[in-house]
Amino acid sequence: MAVPGPRDVDVAQATDPSVVVDGEERVLGRSYRALSVGIVSVVLLIAFEATAVGTAMPVAARELDGISAYGFAFSAYFTTSLFGMVLAGQWSDLRGPLGSLTTGIGAFAVGLLLSGTAGVMGLFVLGRAVQGLGGGMVIVALYVVVGRAYPERLQPAIMAAFAAGWVLPTVVGPLAAGAVTEHLGWRWVFVGIPVLVVLPLVLALPQIRRRASGPVEGSAGESAREPTEAPAAAVSFDRRRIRLAFGISLGAGLLQYAAQDLRWLSLVPALAGVGLLVPAVLGLLPRGTYRAVRGLPSVVLLRGLAAGAFVGAEAFMPLMLVTQRGLSPTQAGFSLAVSGGSWALGSWVQSRARVEPYRERLMTVGMVLVAVAIAVVPSVLIETVPVWTVPVAWAFGCFGMGLVISSTSVLLLKLSVPDQAGTNSAALQISDGLSNALLLAAGGAAFAALGGGAVGHAATTAAGAASHPEAFAAVFLPMVGVALVGAWVTTRLRVDTERY
């Protein structure tokens, strides 16, 4: 089982009071207050870390002499989260979400501490990988908690709270992380969060144990659920899907390692990675995904193309601004701070009933905006181009992502028969995470091959003393191509009657 990520939630719900006030009880009423505050606070802290890390990363990578492995530090998180999502989904179905949630939070905290105390880049990347495993487990477990602990009439409200929990950190996180990095040091961006997560857990865990622990036998909220038709099928993990999930994570990891090593010997792990990755992808994604077969396969493919192009470019933006234009981490973080509001606006626009007949056309517009934004951002490598070009361009790109990402979730549910909605949602998440990992690895390899690692070895000034613009161009321009392919895939989404 897998569920859509936090940014998939219709952000428009967060401003609609009708989804919060429903019936006699509310998500912040006496019965649900501790649980709601606890799980939303966990989402808030994870979201803050996810958005803040990009701001702290340039300083961390430079101090650890790891600029050449810059992309790997991002992609390692997404790689291990793939396995964590599948593992947590099955664990939650079999035994309830409590064990998966606590294990995931523990792994996430350990990963933060490993990264925050690392003395070399290798240990830092390992910490990011452990974080990814925990993060993937946590987000799936939280959504299972929502499904079990809240009655149906309250679920839209708590989902809206999850969405709001991502919007605020996206706006504030980069700026706060920049200030912490400058005044306290980049390590505090990592080691401070495990302490903050204690209070939400104290609030939420007793409620989760009471309302959502154990295998599915009855219900959450007001009424008992029907017993499962085939309880025997849920007595053990689906070992085939676990093997495929492990294969997709290990294969992606080997490809990332090979991309960073850039020696002839790296062909060995690269080929091994492909050998593991291809059958795993074919087994976990809908048939025809990478041929852009019309309907659901194209929806799943589009999700990967959009997310991969966006994240692959966004990860290198603060590094480019710090090393090529001499900005401070706080100033560079501002370029990302605009994303939360414009992303939410795009999500709100696509949620309006009057635009439903034009959804596919809106998604085409969204992907074109993403492509244009990614193409415009590296123009600041030219000294005469003002730095404010980056936040302006990225605002348009994030608006496009709001149109596209939320719409892929809407179309996925529309094209899914009820008993396949979970499997198809898992495929959507896998496409997202895998594309992030592989495109970040490819971008990192191109960056390192063209001398990007040298940007950390000289003083960075506005004059670009450590300038390697070609290394950054090699990251951004291919992502433009990926986004344009995504724009073409939007023409393959519509299908009249077939459901999967």
PDB file of N, CA, C and O in Angstrom, residues 97-141:
ATOM      1  N   PRO A  97      -0.425   0.974  11.994  1.00  0.00           N
ATOM      2  CA  PRO A  97       0.611   1.939  11.640  1.00  0.00           C
ATOM      3  C   PRO A  97       1.560   2.324  12.762  1.00  0.00           C
ATOM      4  O   PRO A  97       2.560   2.996  12.518  1.00  0.00           O
ATOM      5  N   LEU A  98       1.268   1.906  14.007  1.00  0.00           N
ATOM      6  CA  LEU A  98       2.067   2.383  15.138  1.00  0.00           C
ATOM      7  C   LEU A  98       3.527   1.963  15.021  1.00  0.00           C
ATOM      8  O   LEU A  98       4.446   2.776  15.190  1.00  0.00           O
ATOM      9  N   GLY A  99       3.766   0.686  14.750  1.00  0.00           N
ATOM     10  CA  GLY A  99       5.142   0.211  14.646  1.00  0.00           C
ATOM     11  C   GLY A  99       5.895   0.857  13.503  1.00  0.00           C
ATOM     12  O   GLY A  99       7.060   1.251  13.636  1.00  0.00           O
ATOM     13  N   SER A 100       5.236   0.985  12.358  1.00  0.00           N
ATOM     14  CA  SER A 100       5.871   1.622  11.211  1.00  0.00           C
ATOM     15  C   SER A 100       6.182   3.083  11.490  1.00  0.00           C
ATOM     16  O   SER A 100       7.247   3.594  11.126  1.00  0.00           O
ATOM     17  N   LEU A 101       5.245   3.771  12.150  1.00  0.00           N
ATOM     18  CA  LEU A 101       5.439   5.190  12.438  1.00  0.00           C
ATOM     19  C   LEU A 101       6.600   5.416  13.397  1.00  0.00           C
ATOM     20  O   LEU A 101       7.473   6.263  13.155  1.00  0.00           O
ATOM     21  N   THR A 102       6.639   4.669  14.494  1.00  0.00           N
ATOM     22  CA  THR A 102       7.708   4.874  15.470  1.00  0.00           C
ATOM     23  C   THR A 102       9.068   4.467  14.904  1.00  0.00           C
ATOM     24  O   THR A 102      10.071   5.152  15.130  1.00  0.00           O
ATOM     25  N   THR A 103       9.098   3.376  14.155  1.00  0.00           N
ATOM     26  CA  THR A 103      10.361   2.972  13.529  1.00  0.00           C
ATOM     27  C   THR A 103      10.816   4.007  12.519  1.00  0.00           C
ATOM     28  O   THR A 103      12.001   4.346  12.442  1.00  0.00           O
ATOM     29  N   GLY A 104       9.871   4.514  11.734  1.00  0.00           N
ATOM     30  CA  GLY A 104      10.212   5.519  10.730  1.00  0.00           C
ATOM     31  C   GLY A 104      10.732   6.804  11.347  1.00  0.00           C
ATOM     32  O   GLY A 104      11.723   7.380  10.885  1.00  0.00           O
ATOM     33  N   ILE A 105      10.078   7.259  12.412  1.00  0.00           N
ATOM     34  CA  ILE A 105      10.542   8.477  13.079  1.00  0.00           C
ATOM     35  C   ILE A 105      11.921   8.252  13.697  1.00  0.00           C
ATOM     36  O   ILE A 105      12.798   9.125  13.651  1.00  0.00           O
ATOM     37  N   GLY A 106      12.122   7.066  14.268  1.00  0.00           N
ATOM     38  CA  GLY A 106      13.435   6.755  14.829  1.00  0.00           C
ATOM     39  C   GLY A 106      14.522   6.777  13.763  1.00  0.00           C
ATOM     40  O   GLY A 106      15.601   7.356  13.965  1.00  0.00           O
ATOM     41  N   ALA A 107      14.234   6.158  12.611  1.00  0.00           N
ATOM     42  CA  ALA A 107      15.217   6.159  11.517  1.00  0.00           C
ATOM     43  C   ALA A 107      15.454   7.568  10.993  1.00  0.00           C
ATOM     44  O   ALA A 107      16.600   7.958  10.701  1.00  0.00           O
ATOM     45  N   PHE A 108      14.395   8.349  10.895  1.00  0.00           N
ATOM     46  CA  PHE A 108      14.531   9.725  10.419  1.00  0.00           C
ATOM     47  C   PHE A 108      15.423  10.536  11.365  1.00  0.00           C
ATOM     48  O   PHE A 108      16.311  11.284  10.919  1.00  0.00           O
ATOM     49  N   ALA A 109      15.206  10.366  12.669  1.00  0.00           N
ATOM     50  CA  ALA A 109      16.013  11.099  13.655  1.00  0.00           C
ATOM     51  C   ALA A 109      17.467  10.651  13.623  1.00  0.00           C
ATOM     52  O   ALA A 109      18.391  11.475  13.684  1.00  0.00           O
ATOM     53  N   VAL A 110      17.706   9.339  13.524  1.00  0.00           N
ATOM     54  CA  VAL A 110      19.080   8.835  13.444  1.00  0.00           C
ATOM     55  C   VAL A 110      19.779   9.386  12.206  1.00  0.00           C
ATOM     56  O   VAL A 110      20.946   9.796  12.253  1.00  0.00           O
ATOM     57  N   GLY A 111      19.046   9.424  11.081  1.00  0.00           N
ATOM     58  CA  GLY A 111      19.637   9.969   9.866  1.00  0.00           C
ATOM     59  C   GLY A 111      20.004  11.436  10.000  1.00  0.00           C
ATOM     60  O   GLY A 111      21.063  11.878   9.544  1.00  0.00           O
ATOM     61  N   LEU A 112      19.133  12.207  10.645  1.00  0.00           N
ATOM     62  CA  LEU A 112      19.434  13.621  10.890  1.00  0.00           C
ATOM     63  C   LEU A 112      20.699  13.781  11.730  1.00  0.00           C
ATOM     64  O   LEU A 112      21.556  14.627  11.438  1.00  0.00           O
ATOM     65  N   LEU A 113      20.808  12.968  12.774  1.00  0.00           N
ATOM     66  CA  LEU A 113      21.983  13.066  13.636  1.00  0.00           C
ATOM     67  C   LEU A 113      23.248  12.634  12.911  1.00  0.00           C
ATOM     68  O   LEU A 113      24.312  13.244  13.090  1.00  0.00           O
ATOM     69  N   LEU A 114      23.156  11.601  12.079  1.00  0.00           N
ATOM     70  CA  LEU A 114      24.316  11.182  11.290  1.00  0.00           C
ATOM     71  C   LEU A 114      24.775  12.297  10.359  1.00  0.00           C
ATOM     72  O   LEU A 114      25.972  12.593  10.265  1.00  0.00           O
ATOM     73  N   SER A 115      23.827  12.911   9.665  1.00  0.00           N
ATOM     74  CA  SER A 115      24.194  13.988   8.747  1.00  0.00           C
ATOM     75  C   SER A 115      24.717  15.203   9.500  1.00  0.00           C
ATOM     76  O   SER A 115      25.704  15.825   9.092  1.00  0.00           O
ATOM     77  N   GLY A 116      24.058  15.534  10.608  1.00  0.00           N
ATOM     78  CA  GLY A 116      24.438  16.738  11.337  1.00  0.00           C
ATOM     79  C   GLY A 116      25.774  16.633  12.046  1.00  0.00           C
ATOM     80  O   GLY A 116      26.402  17.655  12.335  1.00  0.00           O
ATOM     81  N   THR A 117      26.238  15.409  12.330  1.00  0.00           N
ATOM     82  CA  THR A 117      27.520  15.236  13.012  1.00  0.00           C
ATOM     83  C   THR A 117      28.605  14.685  12.093  1.00  0.00           C
ATOM     84  O   THR A 117      29.708  14.391  12.548  1.00  0.00           O
ATOM     85  N   ALA A 118      28.292  14.540  10.810  1.00  0.00           N
ATOM     86  CA  ALA A 118      29.230  13.922   9.872  1.00  0.00           C
ATOM     87  C   ALA A 118      30.507  14.744   9.731  1.00  0.00           C
ATOM     88  O   ALA A 118      30.464  15.979   9.657  1.00  0.00           O
ATOM     89  N   GLY A 119      31.635  14.033   9.664  1.00  0.00           N
ATOM     90  CA  GLY A 119      32.914  14.700   9.416  1.00  0.00           C
ATOM     91  C   GLY A 119      33.377  14.553   7.986  1.00  0.00           C
ATOM     92  O   GLY A 119      34.302  15.241   7.558  1.00  0.00           O
ATOM     93  N   VAL A 120      32.755  13.655   7.246  1.00  0.00           N
ATOM     94  CA  VAL A 120      33.090  13.447   5.829  1.00  0.00           C
ATOM     95  C   VAL A 120      31.788  13.332   5.052  1.00  0.00           C
ATOM     96  O   VAL A 120      30.735  13.009   5.592  1.00  0.00           O
ATOM     97  N   MET A 121      31.871  13.570   3.740  1.00  0.00           N
ATOM     98  CA  MET A 121      30.669  13.581   2.919  1.00  0.00           C
ATOM     99  C   MET A 121      30.013  12.200   2.838  1.00  0.00           C
ATOM    100  O   MET A 121      28.790  12.100   2.750  1.00  0.00           O
ATOM    101  N   GLY A 122      30.809  11.135   2.880  1.00  0.00           N
ATOM    102  CA  GLY A 122      30.238   9.801   2.805  1.00  0.00           C
ATOM    103  C   GLY A 122      29.271   9.527   3.940  1.00  0.00           C
ATOM    104  O   GLY A 122      28.190   8.953   3.742  1.00  0.00           O
ATOM    105  N   LEU A 123      29.642   9.926   5.161  1.00  0.00           N
ATOM    106  CA  LEU A 123      28.766   9.727   6.310  1.00  0.00           C
ATOM    107  C   LEU A 123      27.534  10.626   6.210  1.00  0.00           C
ATOM    108  O   LEU A 123      26.432  10.233   6.607  1.00  0.00           O
ATOM    109  N   PHE A 124      27.720  11.814   5.655  1.00  0.00           N
ATOM    110  CA  PHE A 124      26.591  12.722   5.456  1.00  0.00           C
ATOM    111  C   PHE A 124      25.562  12.087   4.518  1.00  0.00           C
ATOM    112  O   PHE A 124      24.361  12.105   4.781  1.00  0.00           O
ATOM    113  N   VAL A 125      26.039  11.519   3.401  1.00  0.00           N
ATOM    114  CA  VAL A 125      25.142  10.865   2.438  1.00  0.00           C
ATOM    115  C   VAL A 125      24.457   9.657   3.080  1.00  0.00           C
ATOM    116  O   VAL A 125      23.263   9.415   2.859  1.00  0.00           O
ATOM    117  N   LEU A 126      25.174   8.896   3.898  1.00  0.00           N
ATOM    118  CA  LEU A 126      24.577   7.773   4.605  1.00  0.00           C
ATOM    119  C   LEU A 126      23.441   8.253   5.509  1.00  0.00           C
ATOM    120  O   LEU A 126      22.364   7.625   5.579  1.00  0.00           O
ATOM    121  N   GLY A 127      23.675   9.351   6.205  1.00  0.00           N
ATOM    122  CA  GLY A 127      22.611   9.911   7.039  1.00  0.00           C
ATOM    123  C   GLY A 127      21.393  10.294   6.236  1.00  0.00           C
ATOM    124  O   GLY A 127      20.250  10.043   6.649  1.00  0.00           O
ATOM    125  N   ARG A 128      21.599  10.876   5.060  1.00  0.00           N
ATOM    126  CA  ARG A 128      20.478  11.230   4.193  1.00  0.00           C
ATOM    127  C   ARG A 128      19.709   9.979   3.762  1.00  0.00           C
ATOM    128  O   ARG A 128      18.477   9.989   3.648  1.00  0.00           O
ATOM    129  N   ALA A 129      20.427   8.889   3.502  1.00  0.00           N
ATOM    130  CA  ALA A 129      19.769   7.641   3.107  1.00  0.00           C
ATOM    131  C   ALA A 129      18.912   7.086   4.245  1.00  0.00           C
ATOM    132  O   ALA A 129      17.784   6.629   4.022  1.00  0.00           O
ATOM    133  N   VAL A 130      19.446   7.138   5.459  1.00  0.00           N
ATOM    134  CA  VAL A 130      18.669   6.665   6.614  1.00  0.00           C
ATOM    135  C   VAL A 130      17.451   7.560   6.821  1.00  0.00           C
ATOM    136  O   VAL A 130      16.347   7.081   7.133  1.00  0.00           O
ATOM    137  N   GLN A 131      17.616   8.867   6.636  1.00  0.00           N
ATOM    138  CA  GLN A 131      16.485   9.784   6.700  1.00  0.00           C
ATOM    139  C   GLN A 131      15.403   9.388   5.706  1.00  0.00           C
ATOM    140  O   GLN A 131      14.206   9.398   6.023  1.00  0.00           O
ATOM    141  N   GLY A 132      15.806   9.070   4.475  1.00  0.00           N
ATOM    142  CA  GLY A 132      14.841   8.730   3.441  1.00  0.00           C
ATOM    143  C   GLY A 132      14.044   7.494   3.793  1.00  0.00           C
ATOM    144  O   GLY A 132      12.819   7.448   3.595  1.00  0.00           O
ATOM    145  N   LEU A 133      14.720   6.482   4.335  1.00  0.00           N
ATOM    146  CA  LEU A 133      14.026   5.275   4.755  1.00  0.00           C
ATOM    147  C   LEU A 133      12.962   5.617   5.799  1.00  0.00           C
ATOM    148  O   LEU A 133      11.800   5.186   5.709  1.00  0.00           O
ATOM    149  N   GLY A 134      13.367   6.409   6.791  1.00  0.00           N
ATOM    150  CA  GLY A 134      12.414   6.798   7.827  1.00  0.00           C
ATOM    151  C   GLY A 134      11.311   7.689   7.312  1.00  0.00           C
ATOM    152  O   GLY A 134      10.136   7.512   7.653  1.00  0.00           O
ATOM    153  N   GLY A 135      11.649   8.656   6.458  1.00  0.00           N
ATOM    154  CA  GLY A 135      10.643   9.564   5.925  1.00  0.00           C
ATOM    155  C   GLY A 135       9.597   8.844   5.100  1.00  0.00           C
ATOM    156  O   GLY A 135       8.393   9.140   5.200  1.00  0.00           O
ATOM    157  N   GLY A 136      10.026   7.883   4.274  1.00  0.00           N
ATOM    158  CA  GLY A 136       9.073   7.109   3.490  1.00  0.00           C
ATOM    159  C   GLY A 136       8.124   6.319   4.367  1.00  0.00           C
ATOM    160  O   GLY A 136       6.922   6.216   4.095  1.00  0.00           O
ATOM    161  N   MET A 137       8.636   5.755   5.447  1.00  0.00           N
ATOM    162  CA  MET A 137       7.792   4.989   6.367  1.00  0.00           C
ATOM    163  C   MET A 137       6.813   5.894   7.111  1.00  0.00           C
ATOM    164  O   MET A 137       5.640   5.552   7.285  1.00  0.00           O
ATOM    165  N   VAL A 138       7.283   7.050   7.524  1.00  0.00           N
ATOM    166  CA  VAL A 138       6.447   7.934   8.336  1.00  0.00           C
ATOM    167  C   VAL A 138       5.247   8.440   7.556  1.00  0.00           C
ATOM    168  O   VAL A 138       4.101   8.404   8.035  1.00  0.00           O
ATOM    169  N   ILE A 139       5.480   8.912   6.325  1.00  0.00           N
ATOM    170  CA  ILE A 139       4.371   9.552   5.614  1.00  0.00           C
ATOM    171  C   ILE A 139       3.294   8.540   5.258  1.00  0.00           C
ATOM    172  O   ILE A 139       2.097   8.830   5.316  1.00  0.00           O
ATOM    173  N   VAL A 140       3.689   7.312   4.911  1.00  0.00           N
ATOM    174  CA  VAL A 140       2.686   6.281   4.638  1.00  0.00           C
ATOM    175  C   VAL A 140       1.922   5.934   5.915  1.00  0.00           C
ATOM    176  O   VAL A 140       0.692   5.831   5.917  1.00  0.00           O
ATOM    177  N   ALA A 141       2.638   5.754   7.012  1.00  0.00           N
ATOM    178  CA  ALA A 141       1.981   5.406   8.279  1.00  0.00           C
ATOM    179  C   ALA A 141       1.006   6.486   8.726  1.00  0.00           C
ATOM    180  O   ALA A 141      -0.082   6.193   9.235  1.00  0.00           O
TER     181      ALA A 141
END
